[in-house]
């Protein structure tokens, strides 16, 4: 213990502790920024895009098995050119840009009570204005499924990022059970995997995949591009600083071993063998690393408290 205390009192040991602690904090800060900007990108993509997968077979297990896929929903699809028409309503308002199908989802809104012959509609903000809402409520929509035509009344409209037709669970089951295909919409938790996910489903037999995205302003699109560039720079920065940390750690460890072998000549005179000297050097290096971790933990907690209180 006395040998370890003496080692930690050396000026070089204190410098090593400061350097390694600062490097660990720098790595953490860069990683935190990387994580923060990655979450921003993910949120923007999830709010403004989705995947639409159409398959003759039930592929829900394949979708769930993919760790990058989240927010999975089974949906029904209506073709505005073949399967439905509406009463004095332009069907294009029910279509998302880049999608040729009207997406139908079951009701999951607690305060919305739908009869089997009633529907609600979600529309983007730029479509849903006061005039549109007044003109849609009370209108009739006719869905044609399996040569049978069903009439529905629009009773409510909601603002959303994309167009959706909301039906009762019974009606949704009727629509899906009479389709010759299965349809799913989902988002990702990592949008650097867009091409990978698209390729995966394109390689599946009888599966059609479409990535649909819409941004109501050019500024939002520019934000994503800027964030993605920032993410790339942070990735490079993180790699560089980790490499520098590892190099410094190796150099510091080698310096400690070399210096301690030189300093422990008294111990050798007292009869310490090489194995005992190596054991003490290892204990000194371990003690220094534990102190670095201790100071890093304190600094990390303090940094988080500052962020929570002032940001």
Short mmCIF file of C-alpha atoms in Angstrom, two decimals:
data_model
loop_
_atom_site.label_atom_id
_atom_site.label_comp_id
_atom_site.label_asym_id
_atom_site.label_seq_id
_atom_site.Cartn_x
_atom_site.Cartn_y
_atom_site.Cartn_z
CA UNK A 1 0.00 0.00 0.00
CA UNK A 2 2.89 2.36 0.83
CA UNK A 3 4.46 1.65 -2.54
CA UNK A 4 1.17 2.41 -4.31
CA UNK A 5 0.67 5.66 -2.38
CA UNK A 6 4.19 6.76 -3.25
CA UNK A 7 3.57 5.97 -6.91
CA UNK A 8 0.35 7.99 -6.99
CA UNK A 9 2.09 11.00 -5.43
CA UNK A 10 4.52 11.25 -8.33
CA UNK A 11 3.97 14.26 -10.58
CA UNK A 12 3.95 12.03 -13.67
CA UNK A 13 1.17 9.86 -12.18
CA UNK A 14 -1.00 12.91 -11.55
CA UNK A 15 -0.42 14.09 -15.12
CA UNK A 16 -1.37 10.64 -16.44
CA UNK A 17 -4.58 10.71 -14.40
CA UNK A 18 -5.54 14.14 -15.74
CA UNK A 19 -4.75 13.23 -19.36
CA UNK A 20 -6.64 9.93 -19.35
CA UNK A 21 -9.64 11.44 -17.54
CA UNK A 22 -9.87 14.30 -20.04
CA UNK A 23 -9.59 11.88 -22.96
CA UNK A 24 -12.40 9.69 -21.59
CA UNK A 25 -14.59 12.76 -21.10
CA UNK A 26 -13.85 13.92 -24.65
CA UNK A 27 -14.84 10.51 -26.04
CA UNK A 28 -18.04 10.59 -23.99
CA UNK A 29 -18.95 14.11 -25.10
CA UNK A 30 -18.45 13.28 -28.78
CA UNK A 31 -20.45 10.08 -28.38
CA UNK A 32 -23.24 12.00 -26.62
CA UNK A 33 -23.41 14.51 -29.48
CA UNK A 34 -23.38 11.64 -31.96
CA UNK A 35 -26.25 9.95 -30.12
CA UNK A 36 -28.19 13.21 -29.83
CA UNK A 37 -27.95 14.05 -33.53
CA UNK A 38 -28.69 10.43 -34.48
CA UNK A 39 -31.88 10.57 -32.43
CA UNK A 40 -32.84 13.84 -34.11
CA UNK A 41 -32.42 12.29 -37.55
CA UNK A 42 -34.38 9.19 -36.51
CA UNK A 43 -37.24 11.29 -35.14
CA UNK A 44 -37.43 13.43 -38.27
CA UNK A 45 -37.43 10.37 -40.53
CA UNK A 46 -40.04 8.57 -38.42
CA UNK A 47 -42.34 11.58 -38.47
CA UNK A 48 -41.96 12.24 -42.19
CA UNK A 49 -41.51 8.83 -43.80
CA UNK A 50 -42.50 5.18 -43.64
CA UNK A 51 -42.00 1.87 -45.45
CA UNK A 52 -44.91 0.15 -47.16
CA UNK A 53 -44.49 -3.59 -47.68
CA UNK A 54 -47.01 -5.58 -49.73
CA UNK A 55 -46.81 -9.36 -49.87
CA UNK A 56 -48.93 -12.29 -51.02
CA UNK A 57 -47.79 -14.16 -47.92
CA UNK A 58 -47.87 -13.19 -44.27
CA UNK A 59 -44.33 -11.85 -43.62
CA UNK A 60 -44.96 -10.29 -40.21
CA UNK A 61 -42.45 -12.65 -38.54
CA UNK A 62 -39.73 -11.62 -41.00
CA UNK A 63 -40.50 -7.97 -40.31
CA UNK A 64 -40.47 -8.40 -36.53
CA UNK A 65 -37.22 -10.39 -36.69
CA UNK A 66 -35.39 -7.40 -38.16
CA UNK A 67 -33.84 -5.40 -35.32
CA UNK A 68 -33.92 -2.14 -37.28
CA UNK A 69 -37.67 -2.18 -37.93
CA UNK A 70 -40.05 -0.55 -35.42
CA UNK A 71 -43.63 0.79 -35.28
CA UNK A 72 -45.02 -2.09 -37.34
CA UNK A 73 -48.69 -1.87 -38.33
CA UNK A 74 -50.84 -4.15 -40.40
CA UNK A 75 -52.88 -2.00 -42.82
CA UNK A 76 -55.47 -2.38 -45.54
CA UNK A 77 -54.96 -0.78 -48.94
CA UNK A 78 -57.51 0.71 -51.30
CA UNK A 79 -56.86 1.60 -54.91
CA UNK A 80 -58.63 4.90 -55.67
CA UNK A 81 -58.79 3.94 -59.34
CA UNK A 82 -60.44 0.56 -58.79
CA UNK A 83 -61.83 -0.09 -55.36
CA UNK A 84 -63.50 3.05 -54.09
CA UNK A 85 -64.94 6.36 -54.97
CA UNK A 86 -66.24 9.20 -52.88
CA UNK A 87 -69.00 11.74 -52.88
CA UNK A 88 -67.70 15.07 -54.15
CA UNK A 89 -64.28 14.39 -52.63
CA UNK A 90 -61.01 14.44 -54.50
CA UNK A 91 -59.49 11.05 -53.74
CA UNK A 92 -55.97 12.46 -54.09
CA UNK A 93 -56.26 14.10 -50.66
CA UNK A 94 -56.32 10.58 -49.22
CA UNK A 95 -53.10 9.62 -50.98
CA UNK A 96 -49.63 10.20 -49.63
CA UNK A 97 -47.12 11.66 -52.03
CA UNK A 98 -45.28 8.73 -53.61
CA UNK A 99 -47.97 6.19 -52.68
CA UNK A 100 -50.66 5.00 -55.06
CA UNK A 101 -52.80 3.39 -52.36
CA UNK A 102 -55.12 4.79 -49.71
CA UNK A 103 -53.96 3.40 -46.37
CA UNK A 104 -56.66 2.15 -43.98
CA UNK A 105 -55.91 1.53 -40.30
CA UNK A 106 -58.03 0.27 -37.37
CA UNK A 107 -59.20 2.75 -34.78
CA UNK A 108 -56.79 3.17 -31.86
CA UNK A 109 -58.02 6.55 -30.66
CA UNK A 110 -59.77 6.11 -27.31
CA UNK A 111 -62.08 9.08 -27.59
CA UNK A 112 -63.14 8.13 -31.13
CA UNK A 113 -66.16 5.83 -31.23
CA UNK A 114 -66.75 4.48 -34.71
CA UNK A 115 -69.72 2.52 -35.95
CA UNK A 116 -69.06 -0.03 -38.66
CA UNK A 117 -70.37 2.38 -41.29
CA UNK A 118 -68.33 5.36 -40.06
CA UNK A 119 -64.76 6.46 -40.68
CA UNK A 120 -62.37 9.18 -39.57
CA UNK A 121 -59.61 10.65 -41.67
CA UNK A 122 -56.10 11.80 -40.84
CA UNK A 123 -54.63 14.39 -43.17
CA UNK A 124 -51.41 16.41 -43.32
CA UNK A 125 -51.49 19.95 -42.02
CA UNK A 126 -51.11 21.52 -45.46
CA UNK A 127 -54.23 19.63 -46.62
CA UNK A 128 -56.30 19.81 -43.49
CA UNK A 129 -57.51 23.35 -43.04
CA UNK A 130 -60.79 24.67 -41.76
CA UNK A 131 -62.46 24.67 -45.15
CA UNK A 132 -61.34 21.11 -45.90
CA UNK A 133 -62.52 19.84 -42.52
CA UNK A 134 -65.95 21.40 -42.96
CA UNK A 135 -66.27 20.00 -46.45
CA UNK A 136 -65.25 16.44 -45.48
CA UNK A 137 -67.31 15.83 -42.35
CA UNK A 138 -70.64 14.27 -43.22
CA UNK A 139 -69.54 13.20 -46.72
CA UNK A 140 -70.01 9.60 -47.87
CA UNK A 141 -67.21 7.36 -49.10
CA UNK A 142 -67.80 4.07 -50.96
CA UNK A 143 -65.30 1.21 -50.69
CA UNK A 144 -65.52 -1.55 -53.22
CA UNK A 145 -64.07 -4.83 -51.99
CA UNK A 146 -64.58 -8.15 -53.76
CA UNK A 147 -67.21 -6.57 -56.03
CA UNK A 148 -69.20 -5.49 -53.00
CA UNK A 149 -69.70 -1.80 -52.37
CA UNK A 150 -69.85 -0.47 -48.81
CA UNK A 151 -70.87 3.05 -47.80
CA UNK A 152 -69.15 4.98 -44.99
CA UNK A 153 -69.70 8.39 -43.47
CA UNK A 154 -66.81 10.67 -42.48
CA UNK A 155 -67.46 11.81 -38.90
CA UNK A 156 -64.08 13.22 -37.83
CA UNK A 157 -60.80 14.53 -39.20
CA UNK A 158 -57.42 14.68 -37.50
CA UNK A 159 -54.13 16.35 -38.28
CA UNK A 160 -51.28 13.97 -39.03
CA UNK A 161 -48.10 13.79 -41.09
CA UNK A 162 -49.70 11.40 -43.57
CA UNK A 163 -53.16 10.56 -44.87
CA UNK A 164 -54.94 7.68 -43.16
CA UNK A 165 -58.49 6.36 -43.24
CA UNK A 166 -59.52 5.13 -39.77
CA UNK A 167 -62.19 2.44 -39.56
CA UNK A 168 -63.69 0.27 -36.81
CA UNK A 169 -61.91 -2.98 -35.93
CA UNK A 170 -64.71 -5.03 -37.44
CA UNK A 171 -64.54 -3.12 -40.72
CA UNK A 172 -60.74 -3.41 -40.74
CA UNK A 173 -60.93 -7.18 -40.32
CA UNK A 174 -63.46 -7.31 -43.14
CA UNK A 175 -61.17 -5.33 -45.45
CA UNK A 176 -58.03 -7.34 -44.66
CA UNK A 177 -59.78 -10.73 -44.84
CA UNK A 178 -61.06 -9.94 -48.32
CA UNK A 179 -57.68 -8.87 -49.70
CA UNK A 180 -55.45 -11.18 -51.71
CA UNK A 181 -52.34 -9.69 -50.10
CA UNK A 182 -50.93 -8.54 -46.78
CA UNK A 183 -49.79 -4.96 -46.26
CA UNK A 184 -47.63 -3.44 -43.53
CA UNK A 185 -46.22 -0.04 -42.74
CA UNK A 186 -43.22 0.48 -40.47
CA UNK A 187 -40.35 2.81 -39.65
CA UNK A 188 -36.72 2.25 -38.65
CA UNK A 189 -34.63 2.98 -35.59
CA UNK A 190 -31.54 3.52 -37.75
CA UNK A 191 -32.00 5.25 -41.09
CA UNK A 192 -28.48 4.56 -42.26
CA UNK A 193 -29.96 1.10 -43.01
CA UNK A 194 -32.53 2.29 -45.58
CA UNK A 195 -30.77 0.66 -48.52
CA UNK A 196 -30.10 -2.52 -46.54
CA UNK A 197 -33.77 -2.87 -45.53
CA UNK A 198 -34.98 -2.12 -49.06
CA UNK A 199 -32.62 -4.71 -50.54
CA UNK A 200 -33.67 -7.30 -47.95
CA UNK A 201 -37.33 -7.09 -48.91
CA UNK A 202 -36.65 -6.81 -52.62
CA UNK A 203 -34.89 -10.18 -52.38
CA UNK A 204 -38.01 -11.76 -50.84
CA UNK A 205 -40.33 -13.57 -53.23
CA UNK A 206 -43.65 -11.84 -54.02
CA UNK A 207 -42.86 -8.81 -51.86
CA UNK A 208 -43.14 -5.19 -52.96
CA UNK A 209 -41.39 -2.58 -50.82
CA UNK A 210 -41.71 1.20 -51.10
CA UNK A 211 -40.03 3.89 -49.01
CA UNK A 212 -42.36 6.90 -48.82
CA UNK A 213 -41.29 10.24 -47.44
CA UNK A 214 -42.65 13.76 -47.55
CA UNK A 215 -41.32 16.98 -46.02
CA UNK A 216 -43.62 19.97 -45.86
CA UNK A 217 -40.70 22.38 -46.11
CA UNK A 218 -37.33 22.50 -47.81
CA UNK A 219 -35.83 23.68 -44.51
CA UNK A 220 -36.62 20.32 -42.90
CA UNK A 221 -34.94 18.46 -45.74
CA UNK A 222 -31.89 20.72 -45.44
CA UNK A 223 -31.86 20.05 -41.70
CA UNK A 224 -31.59 16.31 -42.31
CA UNK A 225 -28.73 16.81 -44.78
CA UNK A 226 -26.90 19.06 -42.31
CA UNK A 227 -27.42 16.58 -39.46
CA UNK A 228 -26.19 13.68 -41.55
CA UNK A 229 -23.02 15.60 -42.42
CA UNK A 230 -22.55 16.41 -38.74
CA UNK A 231 -23.00 12.74 -37.87
CA UNK A 232 -20.30 11.77 -40.37
CA UNK A 233 -17.85 14.29 -38.92
CA UNK A 234 -18.62 13.13 -35.39
CA UNK A 235 -18.04 9.52 -36.45
CA UNK A 236 -14.62 10.42 -37.81
CA UNK A 237 -13.88 12.49 -34.71
CA UNK A 238 -14.89 9.64 -32.42
CA UNK A 239 -12.65 7.18 -34.27
CA UNK A 240 -9.70 9.57 -34.15
CA UNK A 241 -10.02 10.40 -30.45
CA UNK A 242 -10.46 6.72 -29.50
CA UNK A 243 -7.33 5.89 -31.50
CA UNK A 244 -5.44 8.72 -29.78
CA UNK A 245 -6.68 7.52 -26.38
CA UNK A 246 -5.52 3.96 -27.03
CA UNK A 247 -2.12 5.16 -28.23
CA UNK A 248 -1.73 7.41 -25.18
CA UNK A 249 -2.86 4.60 -22.88
CA UNK A 250 -0.24 2.25 -24.34
CA UNK A 251 2.48 4.91 -24.15
CA UNK A 252 1.57 5.82 -20.56
CA UNK A 253 1.48 2.16 -19.51
CA UNK A 254 4.88 1.52 -21.11
CA UNK A 255 6.31 4.64 -19.43
CA UNK A 256 4.99 3.54 -16.04
CA UNK A 257 6.52 0.08 -16.45
CA UNK A 258 9.85 1.54 -17.51
CA UNK A 259 9.94 4.21 -14.76
CA UNK A 260 8.85 1.84 -12.01
CA UNK A 261 11.48 -0.71 -12.92
CA UNK A 262 14.04 2.09 -12.58
CA UNK A 263 12.57 3.39 -9.30
CA UNK A 264 12.25 0.06 -7.57
CA UNK A 265 15.98 -0.55 -7.24
CA UNK A 266 15.63 -0.27 -3.43
CA UNK A 267 13.05 -3.06 -3.44
CA UNK A 268 15.42 -5.19 -5.47
CA UNK A 269 18.15 -4.52 -2.90
CA UNK A 270 15.74 -5.60 -0.16
CA UNK A 271 15.32 -8.95 -1.88
CA UNK A 272 12.21 -8.51 -4.00
CA UNK A 273 12.31 -10.88 -6.97
CA UNK A 274 11.22 -9.96 -10.49
CA UNK A 275 7.82 -11.60 -10.04
CA UNK A 276 7.08 -9.51 -6.94
CA UNK A 277 8.22 -6.33 -8.67
CA UNK A 278 5.98 -7.09 -11.68
CA UNK A 279 3.07 -7.74 -9.31
CA UNK A 280 3.53 -4.34 -7.66
CA UNK A 281 3.82 -2.59 -11.02
CA UNK A 282 0.58 -4.21 -12.18
CA UNK A 283 -1.08 -3.10 -8.93
CA UNK A 284 0.15 0.46 -9.51
CA UNK A 285 -1.17 0.54 -13.07
CA UNK A 286 -4.51 -0.93 -11.93
CA UNK A 287 -4.73 1.64 -9.11
CA UNK A 288 -4.05 4.49 -11.52
CA UNK A 289 -6.73 3.23 -13.92
CA UNK A 290 -9.25 2.87 -11.10
CA UNK A 291 -8.56 6.46 -10.01
CA UNK A 292 -9.01 7.61 -13.63
CA UNK A 293 -12.36 5.81 -13.77
CA UNK A 294 -13.35 7.31 -10.40
CA UNK A 295 -12.59 10.90 -11.48
CA UNK A 296 -14.19 10.27 -14.87
CA UNK A 297 -17.38 9.00 -13.17
CA UNK A 298 -17.52 12.11 -10.96
CA UNK A 299 -16.94 14.41 -13.94
CA UNK A 300 -19.54 12.51 -16.01
CA UNK A 301 -22.19 12.84 -13.31
CA UNK A 302 -21.35 16.52 -12.86
CA UNK A 303 -21.57 17.11 -16.62
CA UNK A 304 -25.01 15.44 -16.76
CA UNK A 305 -26.25 17.53 -13.84
CA UNK A 306 -25.12 20.73 -15.58
CA UNK A 307 -26.84 19.67 -18.80
CA UNK A 308 -30.08 18.77 -16.99
CA UNK A 309 -30.16 22.10 -15.10
CA UNK A 310 -29.19 24.48 -17.90
CA UNK A 311 -30.41 22.84 -21.12
#
